Short mmCIF file of C-alpha atoms in Angstrom, two decimals:
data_model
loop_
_atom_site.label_atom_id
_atom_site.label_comp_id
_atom_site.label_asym_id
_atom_site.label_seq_id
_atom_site.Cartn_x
_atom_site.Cartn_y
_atom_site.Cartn_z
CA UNK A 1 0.00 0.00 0.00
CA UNK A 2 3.08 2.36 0.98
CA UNK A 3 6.49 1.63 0.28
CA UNK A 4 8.94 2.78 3.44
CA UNK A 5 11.72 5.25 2.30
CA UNK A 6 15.16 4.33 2.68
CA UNK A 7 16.53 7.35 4.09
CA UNK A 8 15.83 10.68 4.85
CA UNK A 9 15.66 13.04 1.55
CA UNK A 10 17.75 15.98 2.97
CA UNK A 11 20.59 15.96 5.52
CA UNK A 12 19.84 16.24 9.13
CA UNK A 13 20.44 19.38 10.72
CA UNK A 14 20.20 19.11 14.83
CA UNK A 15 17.70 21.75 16.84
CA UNK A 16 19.97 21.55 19.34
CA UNK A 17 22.94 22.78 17.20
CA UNK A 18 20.78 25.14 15.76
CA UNK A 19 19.80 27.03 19.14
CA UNK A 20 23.57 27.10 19.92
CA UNK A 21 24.50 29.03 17.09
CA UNK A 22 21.47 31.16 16.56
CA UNK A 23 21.41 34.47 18.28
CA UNK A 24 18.18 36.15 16.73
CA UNK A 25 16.99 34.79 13.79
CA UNK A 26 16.01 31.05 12.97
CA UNK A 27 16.42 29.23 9.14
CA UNK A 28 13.55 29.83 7.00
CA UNK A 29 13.18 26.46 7.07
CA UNK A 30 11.96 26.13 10.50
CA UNK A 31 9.44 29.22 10.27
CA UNK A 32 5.63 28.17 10.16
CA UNK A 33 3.29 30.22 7.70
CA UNK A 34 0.89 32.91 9.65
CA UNK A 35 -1.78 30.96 10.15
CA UNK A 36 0.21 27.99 11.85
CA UNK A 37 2.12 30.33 14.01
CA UNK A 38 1.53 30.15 17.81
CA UNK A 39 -1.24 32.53 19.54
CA UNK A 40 -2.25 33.14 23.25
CA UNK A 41 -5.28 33.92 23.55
CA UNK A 42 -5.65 35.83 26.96
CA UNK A 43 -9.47 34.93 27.41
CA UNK A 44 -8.31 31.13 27.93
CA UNK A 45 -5.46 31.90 30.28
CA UNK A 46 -7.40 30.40 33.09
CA UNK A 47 -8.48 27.24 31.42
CA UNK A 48 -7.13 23.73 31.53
CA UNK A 49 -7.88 20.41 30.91
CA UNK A 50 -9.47 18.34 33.17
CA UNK A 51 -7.07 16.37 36.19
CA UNK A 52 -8.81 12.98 38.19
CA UNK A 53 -7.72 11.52 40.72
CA UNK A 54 -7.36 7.40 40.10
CA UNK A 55 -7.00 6.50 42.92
CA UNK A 56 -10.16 4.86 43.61
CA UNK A 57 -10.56 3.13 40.35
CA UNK A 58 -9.86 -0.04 41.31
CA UNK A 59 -11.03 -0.07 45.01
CA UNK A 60 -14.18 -1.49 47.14
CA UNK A 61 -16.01 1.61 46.48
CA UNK A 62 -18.63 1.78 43.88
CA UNK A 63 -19.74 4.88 43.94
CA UNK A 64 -16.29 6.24 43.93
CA UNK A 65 -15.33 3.88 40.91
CA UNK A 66 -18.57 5.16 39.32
CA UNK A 67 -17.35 9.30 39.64
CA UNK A 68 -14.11 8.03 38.42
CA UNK A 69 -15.37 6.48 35.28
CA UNK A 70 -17.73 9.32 34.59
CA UNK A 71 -15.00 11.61 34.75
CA UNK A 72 -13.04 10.10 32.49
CA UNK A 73 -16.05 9.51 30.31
CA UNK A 74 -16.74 13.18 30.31
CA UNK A 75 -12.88 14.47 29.86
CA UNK A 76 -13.03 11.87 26.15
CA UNK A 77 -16.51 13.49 25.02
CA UNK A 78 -15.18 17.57 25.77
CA UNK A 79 -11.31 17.02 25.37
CA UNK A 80 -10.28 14.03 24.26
CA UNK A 81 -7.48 15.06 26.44
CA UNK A 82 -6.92 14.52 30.79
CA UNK A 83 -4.58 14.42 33.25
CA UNK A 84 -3.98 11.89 36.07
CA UNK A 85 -2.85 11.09 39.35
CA UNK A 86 -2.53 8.98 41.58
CA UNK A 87 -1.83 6.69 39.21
CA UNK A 88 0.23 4.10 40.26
CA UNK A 89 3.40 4.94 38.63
CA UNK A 90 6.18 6.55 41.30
CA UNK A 91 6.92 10.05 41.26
CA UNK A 92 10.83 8.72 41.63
CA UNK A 93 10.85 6.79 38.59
CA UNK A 94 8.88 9.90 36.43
CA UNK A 95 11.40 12.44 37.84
CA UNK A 96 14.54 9.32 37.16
CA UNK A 97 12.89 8.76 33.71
CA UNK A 98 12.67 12.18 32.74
CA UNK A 99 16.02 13.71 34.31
CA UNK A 100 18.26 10.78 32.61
CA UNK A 101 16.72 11.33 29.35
CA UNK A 102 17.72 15.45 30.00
CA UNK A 103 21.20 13.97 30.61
CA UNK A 104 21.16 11.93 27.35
CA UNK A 105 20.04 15.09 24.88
CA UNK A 106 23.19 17.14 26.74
CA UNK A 107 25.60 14.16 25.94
CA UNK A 108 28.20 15.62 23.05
CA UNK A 109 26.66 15.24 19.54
CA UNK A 110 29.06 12.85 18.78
CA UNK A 111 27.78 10.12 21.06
CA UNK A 112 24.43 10.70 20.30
CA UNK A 113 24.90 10.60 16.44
CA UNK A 114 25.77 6.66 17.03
CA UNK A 115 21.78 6.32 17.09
CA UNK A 116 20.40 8.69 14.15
CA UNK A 117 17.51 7.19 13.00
CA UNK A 118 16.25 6.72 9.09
CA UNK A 119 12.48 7.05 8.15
CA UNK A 120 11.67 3.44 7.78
CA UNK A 121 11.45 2.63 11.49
CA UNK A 122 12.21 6.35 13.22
CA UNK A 123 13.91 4.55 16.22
CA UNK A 124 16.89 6.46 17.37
CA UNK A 125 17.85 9.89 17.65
CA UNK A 126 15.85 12.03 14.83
CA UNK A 127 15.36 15.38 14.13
CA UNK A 128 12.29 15.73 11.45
CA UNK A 129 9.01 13.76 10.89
CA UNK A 130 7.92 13.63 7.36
CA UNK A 131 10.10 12.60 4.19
CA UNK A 132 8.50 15.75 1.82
CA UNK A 133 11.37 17.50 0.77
CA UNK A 134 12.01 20.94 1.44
CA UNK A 135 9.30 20.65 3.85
CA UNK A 136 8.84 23.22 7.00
CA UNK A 137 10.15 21.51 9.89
CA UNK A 138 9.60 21.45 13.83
CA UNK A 139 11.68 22.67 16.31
CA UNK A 140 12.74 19.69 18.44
CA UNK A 141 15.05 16.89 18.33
CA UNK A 142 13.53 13.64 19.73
CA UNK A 143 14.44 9.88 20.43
CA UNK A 144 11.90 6.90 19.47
CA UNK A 145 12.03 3.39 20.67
CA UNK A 146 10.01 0.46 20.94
CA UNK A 147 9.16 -1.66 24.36
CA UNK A 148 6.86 -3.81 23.09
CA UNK A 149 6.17 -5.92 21.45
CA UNK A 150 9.10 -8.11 22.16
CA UNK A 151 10.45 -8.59 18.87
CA UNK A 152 10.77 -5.18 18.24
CA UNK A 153 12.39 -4.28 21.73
CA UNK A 154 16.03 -3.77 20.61
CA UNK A 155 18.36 -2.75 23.67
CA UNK A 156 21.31 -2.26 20.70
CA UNK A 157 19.03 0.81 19.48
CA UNK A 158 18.78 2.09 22.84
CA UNK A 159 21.48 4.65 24.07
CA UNK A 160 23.78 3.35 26.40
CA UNK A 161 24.87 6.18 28.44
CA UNK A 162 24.24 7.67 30.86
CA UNK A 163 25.09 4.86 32.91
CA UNK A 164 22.18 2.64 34.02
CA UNK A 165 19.78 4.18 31.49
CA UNK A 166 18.82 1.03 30.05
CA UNK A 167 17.23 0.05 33.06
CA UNK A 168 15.50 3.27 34.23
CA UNK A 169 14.17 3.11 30.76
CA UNK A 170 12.89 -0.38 31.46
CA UNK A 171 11.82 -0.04 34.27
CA UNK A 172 9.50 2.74 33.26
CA UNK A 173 8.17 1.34 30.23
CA UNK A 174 6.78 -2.05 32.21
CA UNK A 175 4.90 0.76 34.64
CA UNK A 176 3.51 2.47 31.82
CA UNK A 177 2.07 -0.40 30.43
CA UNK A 178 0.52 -1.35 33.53
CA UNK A 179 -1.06 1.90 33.37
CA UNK A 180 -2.38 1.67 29.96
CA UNK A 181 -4.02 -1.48 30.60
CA UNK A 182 -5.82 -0.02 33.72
CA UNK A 183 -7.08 2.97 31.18
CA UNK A 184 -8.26 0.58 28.49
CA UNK A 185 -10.44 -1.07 30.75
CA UNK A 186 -11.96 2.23 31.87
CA UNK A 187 -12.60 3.35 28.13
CA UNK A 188 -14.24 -0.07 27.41
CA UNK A 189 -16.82 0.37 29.96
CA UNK A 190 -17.29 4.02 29.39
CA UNK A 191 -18.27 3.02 26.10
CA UNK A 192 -20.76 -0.01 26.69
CA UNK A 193 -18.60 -2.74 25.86
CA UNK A 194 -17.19 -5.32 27.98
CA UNK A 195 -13.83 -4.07 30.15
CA UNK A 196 -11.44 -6.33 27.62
CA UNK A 197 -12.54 -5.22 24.68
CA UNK A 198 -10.54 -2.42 23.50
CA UNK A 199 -7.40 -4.39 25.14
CA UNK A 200 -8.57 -7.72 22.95
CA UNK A 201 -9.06 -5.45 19.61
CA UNK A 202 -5.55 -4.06 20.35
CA UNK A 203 -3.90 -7.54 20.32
CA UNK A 204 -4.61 -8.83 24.32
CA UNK A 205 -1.25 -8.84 26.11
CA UNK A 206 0.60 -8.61 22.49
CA UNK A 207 0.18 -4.93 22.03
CA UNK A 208 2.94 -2.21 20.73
CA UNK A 209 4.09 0.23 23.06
CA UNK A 210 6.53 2.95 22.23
CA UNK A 211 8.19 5.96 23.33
CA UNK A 212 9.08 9.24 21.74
CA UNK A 213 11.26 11.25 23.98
CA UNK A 214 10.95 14.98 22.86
CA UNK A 215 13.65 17.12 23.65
CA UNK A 216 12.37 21.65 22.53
CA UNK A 217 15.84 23.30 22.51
CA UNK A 218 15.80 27.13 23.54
CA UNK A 219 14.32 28.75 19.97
CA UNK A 220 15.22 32.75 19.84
CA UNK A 221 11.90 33.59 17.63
CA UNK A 222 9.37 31.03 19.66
CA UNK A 223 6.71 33.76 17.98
CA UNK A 224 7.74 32.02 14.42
CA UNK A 225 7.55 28.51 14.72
CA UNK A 226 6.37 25.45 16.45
CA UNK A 227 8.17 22.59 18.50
CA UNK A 228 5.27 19.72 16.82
CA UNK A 229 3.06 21.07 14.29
CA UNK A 230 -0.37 20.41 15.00
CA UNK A 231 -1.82 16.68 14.82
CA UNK A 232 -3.71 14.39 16.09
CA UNK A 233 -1.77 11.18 17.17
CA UNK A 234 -2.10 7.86 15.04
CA UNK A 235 -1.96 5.46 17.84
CA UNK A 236 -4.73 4.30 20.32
CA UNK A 237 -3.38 6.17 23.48
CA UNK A 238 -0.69 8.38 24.54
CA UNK A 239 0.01 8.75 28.24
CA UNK A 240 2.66 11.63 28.44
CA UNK A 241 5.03 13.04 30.83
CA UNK A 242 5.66 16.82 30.71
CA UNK A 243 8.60 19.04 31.47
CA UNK A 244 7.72 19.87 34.90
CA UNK A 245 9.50 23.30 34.79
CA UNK A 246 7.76 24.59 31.52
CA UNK A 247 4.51 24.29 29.75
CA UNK A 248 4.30 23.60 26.03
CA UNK A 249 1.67 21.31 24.95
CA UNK A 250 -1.38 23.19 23.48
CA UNK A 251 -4.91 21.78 23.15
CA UNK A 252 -7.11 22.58 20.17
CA UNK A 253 -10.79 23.40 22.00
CA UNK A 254 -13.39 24.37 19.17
CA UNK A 255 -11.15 27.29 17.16
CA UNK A 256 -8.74 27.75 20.65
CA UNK A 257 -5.55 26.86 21.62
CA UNK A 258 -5.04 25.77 25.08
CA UNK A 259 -1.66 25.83 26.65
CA UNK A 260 -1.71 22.64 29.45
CA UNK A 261 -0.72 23.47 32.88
CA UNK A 262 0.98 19.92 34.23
CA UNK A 263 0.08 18.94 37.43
CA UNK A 264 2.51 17.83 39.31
CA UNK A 265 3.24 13.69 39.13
CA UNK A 266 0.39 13.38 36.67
CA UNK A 267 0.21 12.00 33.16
CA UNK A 268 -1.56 13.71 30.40
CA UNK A 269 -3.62 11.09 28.76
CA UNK A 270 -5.51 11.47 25.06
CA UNK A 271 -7.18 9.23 22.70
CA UNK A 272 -5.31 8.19 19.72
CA UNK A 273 -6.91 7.85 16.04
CA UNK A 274 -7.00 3.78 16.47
CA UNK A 275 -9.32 4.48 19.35
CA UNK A 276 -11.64 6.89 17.26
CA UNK A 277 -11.56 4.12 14.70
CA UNK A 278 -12.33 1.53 17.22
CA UNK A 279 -15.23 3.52 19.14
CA UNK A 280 -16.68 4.54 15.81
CA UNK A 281 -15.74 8.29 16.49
CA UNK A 282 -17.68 8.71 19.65
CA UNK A 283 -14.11 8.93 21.59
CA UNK A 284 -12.13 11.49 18.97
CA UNK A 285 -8.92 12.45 19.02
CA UNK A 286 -7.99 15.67 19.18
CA UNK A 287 -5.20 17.99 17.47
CA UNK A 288 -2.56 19.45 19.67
CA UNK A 289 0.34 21.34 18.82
CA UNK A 290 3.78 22.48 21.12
CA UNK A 291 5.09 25.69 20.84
CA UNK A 292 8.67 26.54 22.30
CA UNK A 293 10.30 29.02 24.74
CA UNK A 294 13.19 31.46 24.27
CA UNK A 295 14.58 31.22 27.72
CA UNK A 296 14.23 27.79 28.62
CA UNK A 297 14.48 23.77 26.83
CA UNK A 298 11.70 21.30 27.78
CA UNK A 299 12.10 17.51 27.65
CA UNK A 300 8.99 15.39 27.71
CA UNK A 301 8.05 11.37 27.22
CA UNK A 302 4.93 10.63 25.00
CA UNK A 303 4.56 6.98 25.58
CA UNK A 304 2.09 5.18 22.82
CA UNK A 305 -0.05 2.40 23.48
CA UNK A 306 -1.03 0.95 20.60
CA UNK A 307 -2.33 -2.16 18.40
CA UNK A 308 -0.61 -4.89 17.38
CA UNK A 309 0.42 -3.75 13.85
CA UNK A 310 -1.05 -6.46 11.57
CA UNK A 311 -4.24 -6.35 12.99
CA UNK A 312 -7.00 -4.80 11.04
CA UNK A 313 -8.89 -1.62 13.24
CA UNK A 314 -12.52 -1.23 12.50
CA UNK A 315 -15.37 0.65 14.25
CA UNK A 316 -16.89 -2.19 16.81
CA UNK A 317 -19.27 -4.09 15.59
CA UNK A 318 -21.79 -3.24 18.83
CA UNK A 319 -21.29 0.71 18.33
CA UNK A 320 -22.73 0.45 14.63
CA UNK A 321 -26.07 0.77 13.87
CA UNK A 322 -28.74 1.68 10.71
CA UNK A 323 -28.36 4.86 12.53
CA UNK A 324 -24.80 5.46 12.86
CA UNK A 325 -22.87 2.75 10.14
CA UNK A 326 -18.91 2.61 10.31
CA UNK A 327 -17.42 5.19 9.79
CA UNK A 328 -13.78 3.89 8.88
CA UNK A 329 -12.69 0.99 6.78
CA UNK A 330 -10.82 -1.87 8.47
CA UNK A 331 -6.52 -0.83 8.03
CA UNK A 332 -4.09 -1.84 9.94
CA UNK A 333 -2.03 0.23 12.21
CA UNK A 334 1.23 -0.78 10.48
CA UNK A 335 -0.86 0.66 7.30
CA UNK A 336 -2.17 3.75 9.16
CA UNK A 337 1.31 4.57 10.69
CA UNK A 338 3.02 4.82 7.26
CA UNK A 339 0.44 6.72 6.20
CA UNK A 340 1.44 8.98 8.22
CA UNK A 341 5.14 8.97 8.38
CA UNK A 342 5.18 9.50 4.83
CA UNK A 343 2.96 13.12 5.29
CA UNK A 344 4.40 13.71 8.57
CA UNK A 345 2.21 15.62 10.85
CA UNK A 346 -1.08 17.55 9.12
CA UNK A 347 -3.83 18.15 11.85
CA UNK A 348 -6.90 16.04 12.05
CA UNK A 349 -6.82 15.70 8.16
CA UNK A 350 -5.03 11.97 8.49
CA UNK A 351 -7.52 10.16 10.57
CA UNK A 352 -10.48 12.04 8.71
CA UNK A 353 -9.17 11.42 5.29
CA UNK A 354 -10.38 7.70 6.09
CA UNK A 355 -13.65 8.35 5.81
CA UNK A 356 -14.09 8.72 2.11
CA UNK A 357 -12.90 5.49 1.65
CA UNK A 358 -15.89 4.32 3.59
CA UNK A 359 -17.80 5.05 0.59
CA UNK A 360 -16.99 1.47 -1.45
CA UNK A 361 -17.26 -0.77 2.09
CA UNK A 362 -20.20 -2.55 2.34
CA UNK A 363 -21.16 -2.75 6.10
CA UNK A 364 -22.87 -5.68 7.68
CA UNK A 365 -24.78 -4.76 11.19
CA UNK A 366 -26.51 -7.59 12.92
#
């Protein structure tokens, strides 16, 4: 359906170098067009997305488990974006997680370059999303990896120093997952299905997980471009854990942008586009965008829980009806997410584009 590219079509060029050597300008390349550009608006300075406390979830008491899920339920249907704590994942292993990464981006450029990535997997140490050439490009260097499944897990592509990263990195990734797990069941029952069944259309316990580690050098014009252009992400769940010095992530809410405030220890959870697919669109994801800072870097983890790749993802059969018939047609996510490395990010327009195709799918509801 796609063929993968072999490598990238331009050389790579390093933020990080970039923000070194730039004093007050930034390359054309990296400068969005007006309309892309960041805005605060100062009416929406006080708004945030919604934070719930887990902590109850999974206890004796039903009416607290019952507020939980509703809360949840309610943060999908306005957001599609909320933060959580109490969560079960230690605030010592977020801050370890987050810190060693830090260390790794500050490592000389030499050392990292060992891992530069190509397009036809992205893990390692990459700079652009995206193979269009001449394309305008993000400000941010990242690092992607894969923790599950197994096969895929390659410690070789993971960096080696600082010392004991491998395991920090481990050990955080098996908490995550936990995590994940817990949410799934919570959007399967917020949605009328039976708790395993967005885990069980995902693959059971043979999901993919992955991590993209985002690292937003300082950027001297922060008014001219973006860290991530705006998307939507392609995967069923992201569970991401901010910079807890400085605020980047925006939210698109009807025609606003809303900068996130991070709670301390929490996780900002959204729905991916698998999950819109797989809930028939009454879960959506939702663009977001980051914009950078002149004064300070950020470093955050967006960890992706995701489908199996080869397995097709189709509304559920139990959410369509003569009223409401499938949306999407059946793709893969190893389909969807070349898709989409080959555009590179382009708002909601890769998850919606989907539904045209619709058109020649005959759809069978019992």
């Amino acid at each position: 359906m796609f063929n993968s590219p072999p490598d990238w079509p331009e050389p790579i060029i390093r933020v990080q170098s970039l923000s070194q050597t730039c004093i007050d300008s930034i390359p054309e390349r990296y400068i969005k067009s007006p309309n892309e550009r960041p805005s605060i608006n100062s009416s929406f300075n006080d708004a945030n997305i919604p934070i719930i406390d887990l902590k109850d979830l999974y206890g004796d008491d039903k009416d607290a488990k019952l507020s939980i899920l509703k809360q949840i339920s309610e943060a999908c249907n306005e957001w599609g974006f909320f933060q959580i704590v109490n969560h079960g994942v230690s605030p010592d292993l977020m801050d370890k997680a987050r810190e060693t990464w830090r260390q790794f981006f500050h490592l000389p450029m030499e050392m990292k370059q060992k891992f530069a990535n190509s397009p036809k997997t992205y893990e390692g140490y990459g700079s652009r999303l995206g193979i269009e050439k001449g394309a305008i490009l993000d400000w941010s260097d990242y690092y992607y990896l894969h923790y599950l499944p197994l096969c895929l897990k390659d410690h070789n592509k993971w960096p080696d120093l600082p010392l004991s990263c491998r395991e920090v990195f481990d050990d955080y990734g098996k908490e995550v997952v936990k995590l994940g797990g817990r949410l799934m069941k919570a959007l399967s029952i917020n949605l009328g299905l039976r708790e395993d069944f967005l885990q069980n259309a995902f693959g059971g316990e043979d999901i993919g997980a992955c991590l993209r580690v985002n690292f937003y050098p300082k950027c001297p014009k922060p008014d001219l471009t973006l860290g991530l252009s705006s998307h939507s992400d392609p995967g069923g769940m992201t569970m991401l854990l901010p910079d807890d010095q400085v605020s980047g992530l925006q939210v698109r809410k009807s025609d606003n942008w809303i900068t996130v405030k991070p709670h301390p220890y929490a996780f900002i959870v959204n729905i991916g586009d698998q999950i819109q697919v797989l809930s028939n669109a009454m879960y959506k994801s939702v663009e977001h965008r980051v914009i950078v800072n002149s004064d300070k870097e950020r470093v955050s983890l967006a960890f992706f829980y995701n489908p199996k790749s080869d397995i097709p993802i189709e509304p559920a059969k139990e959410l369509v009806t003569l009223d409401k018939p499938a949306l999407y047609p059946a793709m893969t996510f190893d389909q969807y997410r070349l898709f989409i490395r080959l555009r590179g990010p382009r708002g909601k327009s890769q998850v919606e584009s989907l539904k045209s195709r619709t058109s020649s799918t005959i759809i069978n509801i019992k």
